[in-house]
Amino acid sequence: MIGSTVVRGASNALVSIASTSACIVLMEAAVRIYFGVGVLELRDFRASRVVNSTLGQAAEYDPRLGWVVRDHFASEQMNTTTYGIRNNHESDGELKIGGILAVGDSFTAGSEVRDFESWPAQLEELLGEPVTNAGVGGYGTDQILMRADQLIPVLQPRLVIVGFLADDILRSGYSSYGRPKPFFELRNDELVLKNVPVPSGGIDQGSKPNKRPSLIRRAVGYSLIADHILAGFYPSFWFSREKQSYARNGSDEVEVTCLLLQRFKRRVDADGISAILLMQHGGQWISDRNEPSGHAQLVSQCAREAGLPVVDEFDSLRAVYSAHHDELRRYYVMHPGDTFGHMSAHGNSHVAQLLAEAVRTPKVSVATEHYRSARDEMFDGKNLLSRSESFGLVFEHSPTVELLQIQDGPTNPRQLLIQAAGGQSEHYAQARVEAPPGTYIFSLEATPETSRQLRVQLLDEGSSGVIGTFDLSEYEAVADRLGLVRSPAARIERTGSDWARLWIRARLPEKNPRILVQLLDRTGQHHFPGGGESLRIRRLQIEQGVAPTPYKPTSGPARAGFVAGNGIDLLSSVRAFESQIGRPGITAVSHAELPEAHLPSYKIQASGGVSEHYLGLQSPPLGAGPYTFSFLTGPRIAEASASVVRVQLLSGTGDGVMVDFDLEERQLSLFELGSATATDAGIHPDPSGLDRFWLSGEYPEGYLQVLIQLRSQSGEWTFAPSGESVILLSPILEHGHAPGHEPLPISSRSDS
């Protein structure tokens, strides 16, 4: 019985293996037919796709650059002279002093074509003057510009052409790219060279060498479908040779490259040398996209800002592809599976013609001393949030978070509790300011409640910007670029107790910055059901600049000149409301029977016909200064039926502040009227369990008027009454910029 079970199990396994193998063979055949490859053709597709660069037999170790092309290397296709310079013709043998120096990666060196077919060789023929080909395969932008620094004193060129492939920019973010290399760190926006001398062992410390058996890759390489999958998702593993390694260095590749270009431009300006940046692109990108990659666009932009003319092949090659798709293949060396390699002799001829035109008709090169970076710009450190501690006015309403403003003592900065609400969603609060394009910093302080991670975004109108992800336990920050932005950064630092100061920065290409403060759940996910995740923030500031400045409050107790309310009722509110009881008109005032409150309580109800329904109260003459009107109420008061009430605090000339309070959602909208100054408003939790709604401003000498207006359930301000009413408790007009009631301690706050 056991034997038959084993045999039956083995038989089923064999059938399963056979079925799976048959499916794989059929899929392989289908993919080969689709790409026009013979079904029975035996070929190592991986080997044919590993494009030959100068990292093979021609390369040798260099302690400063990582690797260079060997001097006097000779082969059927490639030959070099001193300093690893590639020959343009068979007759070449000596260094060419003066003329044009070309530096770059394998696209400049001319991988996959013969010496005389590279673009530097063809440019030399077009211009009739020496062009030195100092390209080295596999280089990043950092190595390319270091190579230029190395050769300029030796060759004394009149012009340097810096050739970048878009991918070279990304390579500057590696400490090992196939093999160890030099790289630059950014410290306070300054370049610091690292990893020099470059480790010579072939495997960089901390990198992850490729230890998988090459035999497996060779075997799987004969499958076209495996080749396409692994090339697309695991290129570092698939294309790397044994003992090659890839390790990121954590630097921002665009910023490093831009700063290196600025430094290079200052260098050539000082030596009286002209320079051109050539931007090249892989054929696959040309055929698939309508514009260069974001990092290529950013580097081209900062090159132009630094005064470097840019020759970009993208538009001309995209036009070739648009006119006839197959024509683009003539410009690249094609590999099995319709894969683009390096540029062909024809493609290099095209590049040489673009460069020849730029050399013959040079554009005016701006000297770098006239170039102003973001660090050189003048900033005043002004907080662009007009009411930085009036959180109900700073942040827009969102159904996915609940916001609770907290006053922790009479003189301390106000705090905001942010708590996730609603169902499965992203949970964030959003704010906006009106400002031109430029470099901006958003800073704040945060302390955890139940959430120890948060995400902060700084974006422009086009949604380009930076995302900062912060860990409040480990004090770690990570910045991610969104779109075409420069100078992205994120930092976190302890400020004492459980608070940390966070800031993010980006050079925004479009106007009107906006910020998002987003909660993450305990696992770091940003999309989750609301239900407890929360944290507190304070000291919010948006400013122009490259580094944050000390917090400058624009409202609240910490603002210079702030006057706290004294709690003395200047309106004699009790008498003022009592005098309105029983009067006919567009509103009716009555006592509200709320025995549990033990506070003066008044019910204001719409009456009469179709009209606006408001109550007006007037103060006695007052001296010039800040004044605040406030009242208590809350959504739990059963007798009230109006969810929105409009309150105005006006001078005798009609100047002042108007605020629409949403009593249920705890939201408010502020409108300045006339020449009002220092206007503010807020909603604070009160020890009574209700909320205190308030508005304030600074007024000249004279009397003040308070108008309280009801809105219909359908959202109209002019309507026929149908029971709309609001209940106000403990109304008061007092001297000061904010209510003088006893603040609710954080330890005893309640969310009413």
PDB file of N, CA, C and O in Angstrom, residues 427-480:
ATOM      1  N   HIS A 427      -3.521  59.428   5.210  1.00  0.00           N
ATOM      2  CA  HIS A 427      -4.011  60.333   6.252  1.00  0.00           C
ATOM      3  C   HIS A 427      -3.035  61.502   6.391  1.00  0.00           C
ATOM      4  O   HIS A 427      -1.940  61.342   6.928  1.00  0.00           O
ATOM      5  N   TYR A 428      -3.431  62.669   5.889  1.00  0.00           N
ATOM      6  CA  TYR A 428      -2.533  63.817   5.917  1.00  0.00           C
ATOM      7  C   TYR A 428      -3.310  65.120   6.043  1.00  0.00           C
ATOM      8  O   TYR A 428      -4.496  65.209   5.702  1.00  0.00           O
ATOM      9  N   ALA A 429      -2.614  66.131   6.559  1.00  0.00           N
ATOM     10  CA  ALA A 429      -3.114  67.500   6.608  1.00  0.00           C
ATOM     11  C   ALA A 429      -2.312  68.321   5.604  1.00  0.00           C
ATOM     12  O   ALA A 429      -1.092  68.155   5.489  1.00  0.00           O
ATOM     13  N   GLN A 430      -2.982  69.217   4.882  1.00  0.00           N
ATOM     14  CA  GLN A 430      -2.355  69.954   3.786  1.00  0.00           C
ATOM     15  C   GLN A 430      -2.511  71.456   3.981  1.00  0.00           C
ATOM     16  O   GLN A 430      -3.551  71.929   4.428  1.00  0.00           O
ATOM     17  N   ALA A 431      -1.447  72.186   3.627  1.00  0.00           N
ATOM     18  CA  ALA A 431      -1.467  73.651   3.704  1.00  0.00           C
ATOM     19  C   ALA A 431      -0.800  74.225   2.457  1.00  0.00           C
ATOM     20  O   ALA A 431       0.026  73.557   1.825  1.00  0.00           O
ATOM     21  N   ARG A 432      -1.136  75.455   2.112  1.00  0.00           N
ATOM     22  CA  ARG A 432      -0.589  76.104   0.919  1.00  0.00           C
ATOM     23  C   ARG A 432      -0.195  77.541   1.244  1.00  0.00           C
ATOM     24  O   ARG A 432      -0.785  78.175   2.127  1.00  0.00           O
ATOM     25  N   VAL A 433       0.774  78.055   0.490  1.00  0.00           N
ATOM     26  CA  VAL A 433       1.104  79.477   0.536  1.00  0.00           C
ATOM     27  C   VAL A 433       1.278  79.969  -0.900  1.00  0.00           C
ATOM     28  O   VAL A 433       1.603  79.191  -1.799  1.00  0.00           O
ATOM     29  N   GLU A 434       1.042  81.235  -1.102  1.00  0.00           N
ATOM     30  CA  GLU A 434       1.258  81.836  -2.417  1.00  0.00           C
ATOM     31  C   GLU A 434       2.655  82.436  -2.453  1.00  0.00           C
ATOM     32  O   GLU A 434       2.974  83.335  -1.675  1.00  0.00           O
ATOM     33  N   ALA A 435       3.489  81.925  -3.357  1.00  0.00           N
ATOM     34  CA  ALA A 435       4.878  82.388  -3.449  1.00  0.00           C
ATOM     35  C   ALA A 435       5.437  81.971  -4.803  1.00  0.00           C
ATOM     36  O   ALA A 435       4.963  81.006  -5.413  1.00  0.00           O
ATOM     37  N   PRO A 436       6.446  82.682  -5.306  1.00  0.00           N
ATOM     38  CA  PRO A 436       7.019  82.360  -6.622  1.00  0.00           C
ATOM     39  C   PRO A 436       7.879  81.104  -6.571  1.00  0.00           C
ATOM     40  O   PRO A 436       8.166  80.576  -5.489  1.00  0.00           O
ATOM     41  N   PRO A 437       8.320  80.594  -7.741  1.00  0.00           N
ATOM     42  CA  PRO A 437       9.261  79.464  -7.736  1.00  0.00           C
ATOM     43  C   PRO A 437      10.534  79.837  -6.977  1.00  0.00           C
ATOM     44  O   PRO A 437      10.906  81.001  -6.886  1.00  0.00           O
ATOM     45  N   GLY A 438      11.212  78.846  -6.435  1.00  0.00           N
ATOM     46  CA  GLY A 438      12.447  79.111  -5.701  1.00  0.00           C
ATOM     47  C   GLY A 438      12.778  77.972  -4.758  1.00  0.00           C
ATOM     48  O   GLY A 438      12.142  76.915  -4.769  1.00  0.00           O
ATOM     49  N   THR A 439      13.779  78.202  -3.927  1.00  0.00           N
ATOM     50  CA  THR A 439      14.207  77.205  -2.953  1.00  0.00           C
ATOM     51  C   THR A 439      13.488  77.452  -1.633  1.00  0.00           C
ATOM     52  O   THR A 439      13.576  78.543  -1.066  1.00  0.00           O
ATOM     53  N   TYR A 440      12.790  76.425  -1.151  1.00  0.00           N
ATOM     54  CA  TYR A 440      11.976  76.565   0.060  1.00  0.00           C
ATOM     55  C   TYR A 440      12.326  75.478   1.070  1.00  0.00           C
ATOM     56  O   TYR A 440      12.739  74.373   0.710  1.00  0.00           O
ATOM     57  N   ILE A 441      12.125  75.834   2.338  1.00  0.00           N
ATOM     58  CA  ILE A 441      12.306  74.902   3.447  1.00  0.00           C
ATOM     59  C   ILE A 441      11.034  74.913   4.278  1.00  0.00           C
ATOM     60  O   ILE A 441      10.504  75.982   4.600  1.00  0.00           O
ATOM     61  N   PHE A 442      10.547  73.721   4.602  1.00  0.00           N
ATOM     62  CA  PHE A 442       9.457  73.595   5.567  1.00  0.00           C
ATOM     63  C   PHE A 442      10.012  72.898   6.794  1.00  0.00           C
ATOM     64  O   PHE A 442      10.605  71.822   6.704  1.00  0.00           O
ATOM     65  N   SER A 443       9.858  73.522   7.943  1.00  0.00           N
ATOM     66  CA  SER A 443      10.353  72.936   9.189  1.00  0.00           C
ATOM     67  C   SER A 443       9.231  72.893  10.213  1.00  0.00           C
ATOM     68  O   SER A 443       8.280  73.687  10.168  1.00  0.00           O
ATOM     69  N   LEU A 444       9.354  71.966  11.134  1.00  0.00           N
ATOM     70  CA  LEU A 444       8.394  71.814  12.219  1.00  0.00           C
ATOM     71  C   LEU A 444       9.029  70.975  13.307  1.00  0.00           C
ATOM     72  O   LEU A 444      10.071  70.345  13.100  1.00  0.00           O
ATOM     73  N   GLU A 445       8.407  70.973  14.468  1.00  0.00           N
ATOM     74  CA  GLU A 445       8.804  70.065  15.533  1.00  0.00           C
ATOM     75  C   GLU A 445       7.702  69.036  15.709  1.00  0.00           C
ATOM     76  O   GLU A 445       6.516  69.345  15.540  1.00  0.00           O
ATOM     77  N   ALA A 446       8.090  67.807  16.051  1.00  0.00           N
ATOM     78  CA  ALA A 446       7.124  66.718  16.194  1.00  0.00           C
ATOM     79  C   ALA A 446       7.485  65.860  17.385  1.00  0.00           C
ATOM     80  O   ALA A 446       8.664  65.713  17.741  1.00  0.00           O
ATOM     81  N   THR A 447       6.471  65.287  18.000  1.00  0.00           N
ATOM     82  CA  THR A 447       6.665  64.313  19.069  1.00  0.00           C
ATOM     83  C   THR A 447       5.620  63.225  18.906  1.00  0.00           C
ATOM     84  O   THR A 447       4.476  63.509  18.525  1.00  0.00           O
ATOM     85  N   PRO A 448       5.986  61.974  19.146  1.00  0.00           N
ATOM     86  CA  PRO A 448       5.027  60.889  18.898  1.00  0.00           C
ATOM     87  C   PRO A 448       3.953  60.793  19.969  1.00  0.00           C
ATOM     88  O   PRO A 448       4.184  61.112  21.133  1.00  0.00           O
ATOM     89  N   GLU A 449       2.773  60.376  19.538  1.00  0.00           N
ATOM     90  CA  GLU A 449       1.734  59.911  20.451  1.00  0.00           C
ATOM     91  C   GLU A 449       1.696  58.392  20.309  1.00  0.00           C
ATOM     92  O   GLU A 449       2.273  57.675  21.082  1.00  0.00           O
ATOM     93  N   THR A 450       1.029  57.911  19.235  1.00  0.00           N
ATOM     94  CA  THR A 450       1.070  56.482  18.922  1.00  0.00           C
ATOM     95  C   THR A 450       1.856  56.224  17.645  1.00  0.00           C
ATOM     96  O   THR A 450       2.239  55.086  17.376  1.00  0.00           O
ATOM     97  N   SER A 451       2.090  57.253  16.826  1.00  0.00           N
ATOM     98  CA  SER A 451       2.854  57.102  15.586  1.00  0.00           C
ATOM     99  C   SER A 451       4.272  57.605  15.798  1.00  0.00           C
ATOM    100  O   SER A 451       4.466  58.729  16.267  1.00  0.00           O
ATOM    101  N   ARG A 452       5.248  56.809  15.428  1.00  0.00           N
ATOM    102  CA  ARG A 452       6.638  57.205  15.572  1.00  0.00           C
ATOM    103  C   ARG A 452       7.295  57.480  14.231  1.00  0.00           C
ATOM    104  O   ARG A 452       8.501  57.704  14.154  1.00  0.00           O
ATOM    105  N   GLN A 453       6.510  57.441  13.159  1.00  0.00           N
ATOM    106  CA  GLN A 453       7.016  57.764  11.830  1.00  0.00           C
ATOM    107  C   GLN A 453       6.029  58.695  11.144  1.00  0.00           C
ATOM    108  O   GLN A 453       4.822  58.607  11.370  1.00  0.00           O
ATOM    109  N   LEU A 454       6.547  59.571  10.321  1.00  0.00           N
ATOM    110  CA  LEU A 454       5.680  60.429   9.530  1.00  0.00           C
ATOM    111  C   LEU A 454       6.371  60.775   8.221  1.00  0.00           C
ATOM    112  O   LEU A 454       7.589  60.634   8.074  1.00  0.00           O
ATOM    113  N   ARG A 455       5.557  61.214   7.298  1.00  0.00           N
ATOM    114  CA  ARG A 455       6.053  61.636   5.990  1.00  0.00           C
ATOM    115  C   ARG A 455       5.642  63.083   5.782  1.00  0.00           C
ATOM    116  O   ARG A 455       4.495  63.455   6.042  1.00  0.00           O
ATOM    117  N   VAL A 456       6.578  63.905   5.332  1.00  0.00           N
ATOM    118  CA  VAL A 456       6.315  65.318   5.074  1.00  0.00           C
ATOM    119  C   VAL A 456       6.674  65.601   3.619  1.00  0.00           C
ATOM    120  O   VAL A 456       7.728  65.179   3.134  1.00  0.00           O
ATOM    121  N   GLN A 457       5.781  66.304   2.925  1.00  0.00           N
ATOM    122  CA  GLN A 457       6.015  66.612   1.520  1.00  0.00           C
ATOM    123  C   GLN A 457       6.010  68.127   1.311  1.00  0.00           C
ATOM    124  O   GLN A 457       5.219  68.841   1.925  1.00  0.00           O
ATOM    125  N   LEU A 458       6.891  68.585   0.441  1.00  0.00           N
ATOM    126  CA  LEU A 458       6.957  69.986   0.021  1.00  0.00           C
ATOM    127  C   LEU A 458       6.863  69.982  -1.495  1.00  0.00           C
ATOM    128  O   LEU A 458       7.773  69.500  -2.179  1.00  0.00           O
ATOM    129  N   LEU A 459       5.759  70.491  -2.039  1.00  0.00           N
ATOM    130  CA  LEU A 459       5.468  70.384  -3.459  1.00  0.00           C
ATOM    131  C   LEU A 459       5.109  71.743  -4.045  1.00  0.00           C
ATOM    132  O   LEU A 459       4.693  72.658  -3.324  1.00  0.00           O
ATOM    133  N   ASP A 460       5.254  71.862  -5.380  1.00  0.00           N
ATOM    134  CA  ASP A 460       4.782  73.068  -6.053  1.00  0.00           C
ATOM    135  C   ASP A 460       3.468  72.772  -6.772  1.00  0.00           C
ATOM    136  O   ASP A 460       2.887  71.689  -6.612  1.00  0.00           O
ATOM    137  N   GLU A 461       2.989  73.732  -7.574  1.00  0.00           N
ATOM    138  CA  GLU A 461       1.718  73.559  -8.264  1.00  0.00           C
ATOM    139  C   GLU A 461       1.708  72.348  -9.175  1.00  0.00           C
ATOM    140  O   GLU A 461       0.671  71.721  -9.383  1.00  0.00           O
ATOM    141  N   GLY A 462       2.846  72.011  -9.750  1.00  0.00           N
ATOM    142  CA  GLY A 462       2.938  70.886 -10.664  1.00  0.00           C
ATOM    143  C   GLY A 462       3.229  69.570  -9.972  1.00  0.00           C
ATOM    144  O   GLY A 462       3.515  68.571 -10.644  1.00  0.00           O
ATOM    145  N   SER A 463       3.189  69.557  -8.628  1.00  0.00           N
ATOM    146  CA  SER A 463       3.445  68.358  -7.820  1.00  0.00           C
ATOM    147  C   SER A 463       4.890  67.884  -7.902  1.00  0.00           C
ATOM    148  O   SER A 463       5.178  66.715  -7.617  1.00  0.00           O
ATOM    149  N   SER A 464       5.800  68.749  -8.307  1.00  0.00           N
ATOM    150  CA  SER A 464       7.224  68.450  -8.161  1.00  0.00           C
ATOM    151  C   SER A 464       7.662  68.895  -6.770  1.00  0.00           C
ATOM    152  O   SER A 464       7.148  69.873  -6.236  1.00  0.00           O
ATOM    153  N   GLY A 465       8.606  68.170  -6.196  1.00  0.00           N
ATOM    154  CA  GLY A 465       9.066  68.564  -4.868  1.00  0.00           C
ATOM    155  C   GLY A 465       9.879  67.480  -4.208  1.00  0.00           C
ATOM    156  O   GLY A 465      10.617  66.747  -4.859  1.00  0.00           O
ATOM    157  N   VAL A 466       9.730  67.372  -2.890  1.00  0.00           N
ATOM    158  CA  VAL A 466      10.520  66.420  -2.113  1.00  0.00           C
ATOM    159  C   VAL A 466       9.611  65.767  -1.083  1.00  0.00           C
ATOM    160  O   VAL A 466       8.704  66.398  -0.533  1.00  0.00           O
ATOM    161  N   ILE A 467       9.847  64.468  -0.848  1.00  0.00           N
ATOM    162  CA  ILE A 467       9.176  63.731   0.217  1.00  0.00           C
ATOM    163  C   ILE A 467      10.223  63.398   1.271  1.00  0.00           C
ATOM    164  O   ILE A 467      11.258  62.809   0.968  1.00  0.00           O
ATOM    165  N   GLY A 468       9.954  63.787   2.503  1.00  0.00           N
ATOM    166  CA  GLY A 468      10.830  63.430   3.611  1.00  0.00           C
ATOM    167  C   GLY A 468      10.148  62.402   4.499  1.00  0.00           C
ATOM    168  O   GLY A 468       9.022  62.627   4.960  1.00  0.00           O
ATOM    169  N   THR A 469      10.796  61.263   4.716  1.00  0.00           N
ATOM    170  CA  THR A 469      10.276  60.230   5.607  1.00  0.00           C
ATOM    171  C   THR A 469      11.114  60.240   6.880  1.00  0.00           C
ATOM    172  O   THR A 469      12.340  60.120   6.821  1.00  0.00           O
ATOM    173  N   PHE A 470      10.441  60.396   8.029  1.00  0.00           N
ATOM    174  CA  PHE A 470      11.136  60.614   9.294  1.00  0.00           C
ATOM    175  C   PHE A 470      10.792  59.522  10.297  1.00  0.00           C
ATOM    176  O   PHE A 470       9.627  59.133  10.431  1.00  0.00           O
ATOM    177  N   ASP A 471      11.808  59.051  11.003  1.00  0.00           N
ATOM    178  CA  ASP A 471      11.638  58.092  12.088  1.00  0.00           C
ATOM    179  C   ASP A 471      11.946  58.818  13.392  1.00  0.00           C
ATOM    180  O   ASP A 471      13.092  59.224  13.629  1.00  0.00           O
ATOM    181  N   LEU A 472      10.923  59.011  14.231  1.00  0.00           N
ATOM    182  CA  LEU A 472      11.075  59.774  15.466  1.00  0.00           C
ATOM    183  C   LEU A 472      11.724  58.956  16.579  1.00  0.00           C
ATOM    184  O   LEU A 472      12.063  59.513  17.621  1.00  0.00           O
ATOM    185  N   SER A 473      11.881  57.653  16.367  1.00  0.00           N
ATOM    186  CA  SER A 473      12.569  56.816  17.356  1.00  0.00           C
ATOM    187  C   SER A 473      14.064  56.757  17.087  1.00  0.00           C
ATOM    188  O   SER A 473      14.885  56.914  17.988  1.00  0.00           O
ATOM    189  N   GLU A 474      14.410  56.531  15.823  1.00  0.00           N
ATOM    190  CA  GLU A 474      15.817  56.398  15.446  1.00  0.00           C
ATOM    191  C   GLU A 474      16.429  57.716  14.999  1.00  0.00           C
ATOM    192  O   GLU A 474      17.632  57.782  14.729  1.00  0.00           O
ATOM    193  N   TYR A 475      15.614  58.756  14.877  1.00  0.00           N
ATOM    194  CA  TYR A 475      16.071  60.074  14.416  1.00  0.00           C
ATOM    195  C   TYR A 475      16.758  59.953  13.050  1.00  0.00           C
ATOM    196  O   TYR A 475      17.882  60.417  12.858  1.00  0.00           O
ATOM    197  N   GLU A 476      16.060  59.314  12.138  1.00  0.00           N
ATOM    198  CA  GLU A 476      16.554  59.135  10.780  1.00  0.00           C
ATOM    199  C   GLU A 476      15.624  59.837   9.807  1.00  0.00           C
ATOM    200  O   GLU A 476      14.412  59.912  10.019  1.00  0.00           O
ATOM    201  N   ALA A 477      16.206  60.355   8.720  1.00  0.00           N
ATOM    202  CA  ALA A 477      15.434  61.061   7.699  1.00  0.00           C
ATOM    203  C   ALA A 477      15.917  60.633   6.322  1.00  0.00           C
ATOM    204  O   ALA A 477      17.125  60.495   6.095  1.00  0.00           O
ATOM    205  N   VAL A 478      14.977  60.445   5.399  1.00  0.00           N
ATOM    206  CA  VAL A 478      15.287  60.084   4.017  1.00  0.00           C
ATOM    207  C   VAL A 478      14.521  61.026   3.094  1.00  0.00           C
ATOM    208  O   VAL A 478      13.322  61.252   3.283  1.00  0.00           O
ATOM    209  N   ALA A 479      15.226  61.602   2.106  1.00  0.00           N
ATOM    210  CA  ALA A 479      14.598  62.509   1.144  1.00  0.00           C
ATOM    211  C   ALA A 479      14.477  61.818  -0.207  1.00  0.00           C
ATOM    212  O   ALA A 479      15.417  61.182  -0.670  1.00  0.00           O
ATOM    213  N   ASP A 480      13.309  61.960  -0.844  1.00  0.00           N
ATOM    214  CA  ASP A 480      13.073  61.423  -2.177  1.00  0.00           C
ATOM    215  C   ASP A 480      12.584  62.543  -3.093  1.00  0.00           C
ATOM    216  O   ASP A 480      11.657  63.288  -2.744  1.00  0.00           O
TER     217      ASP A 480
END
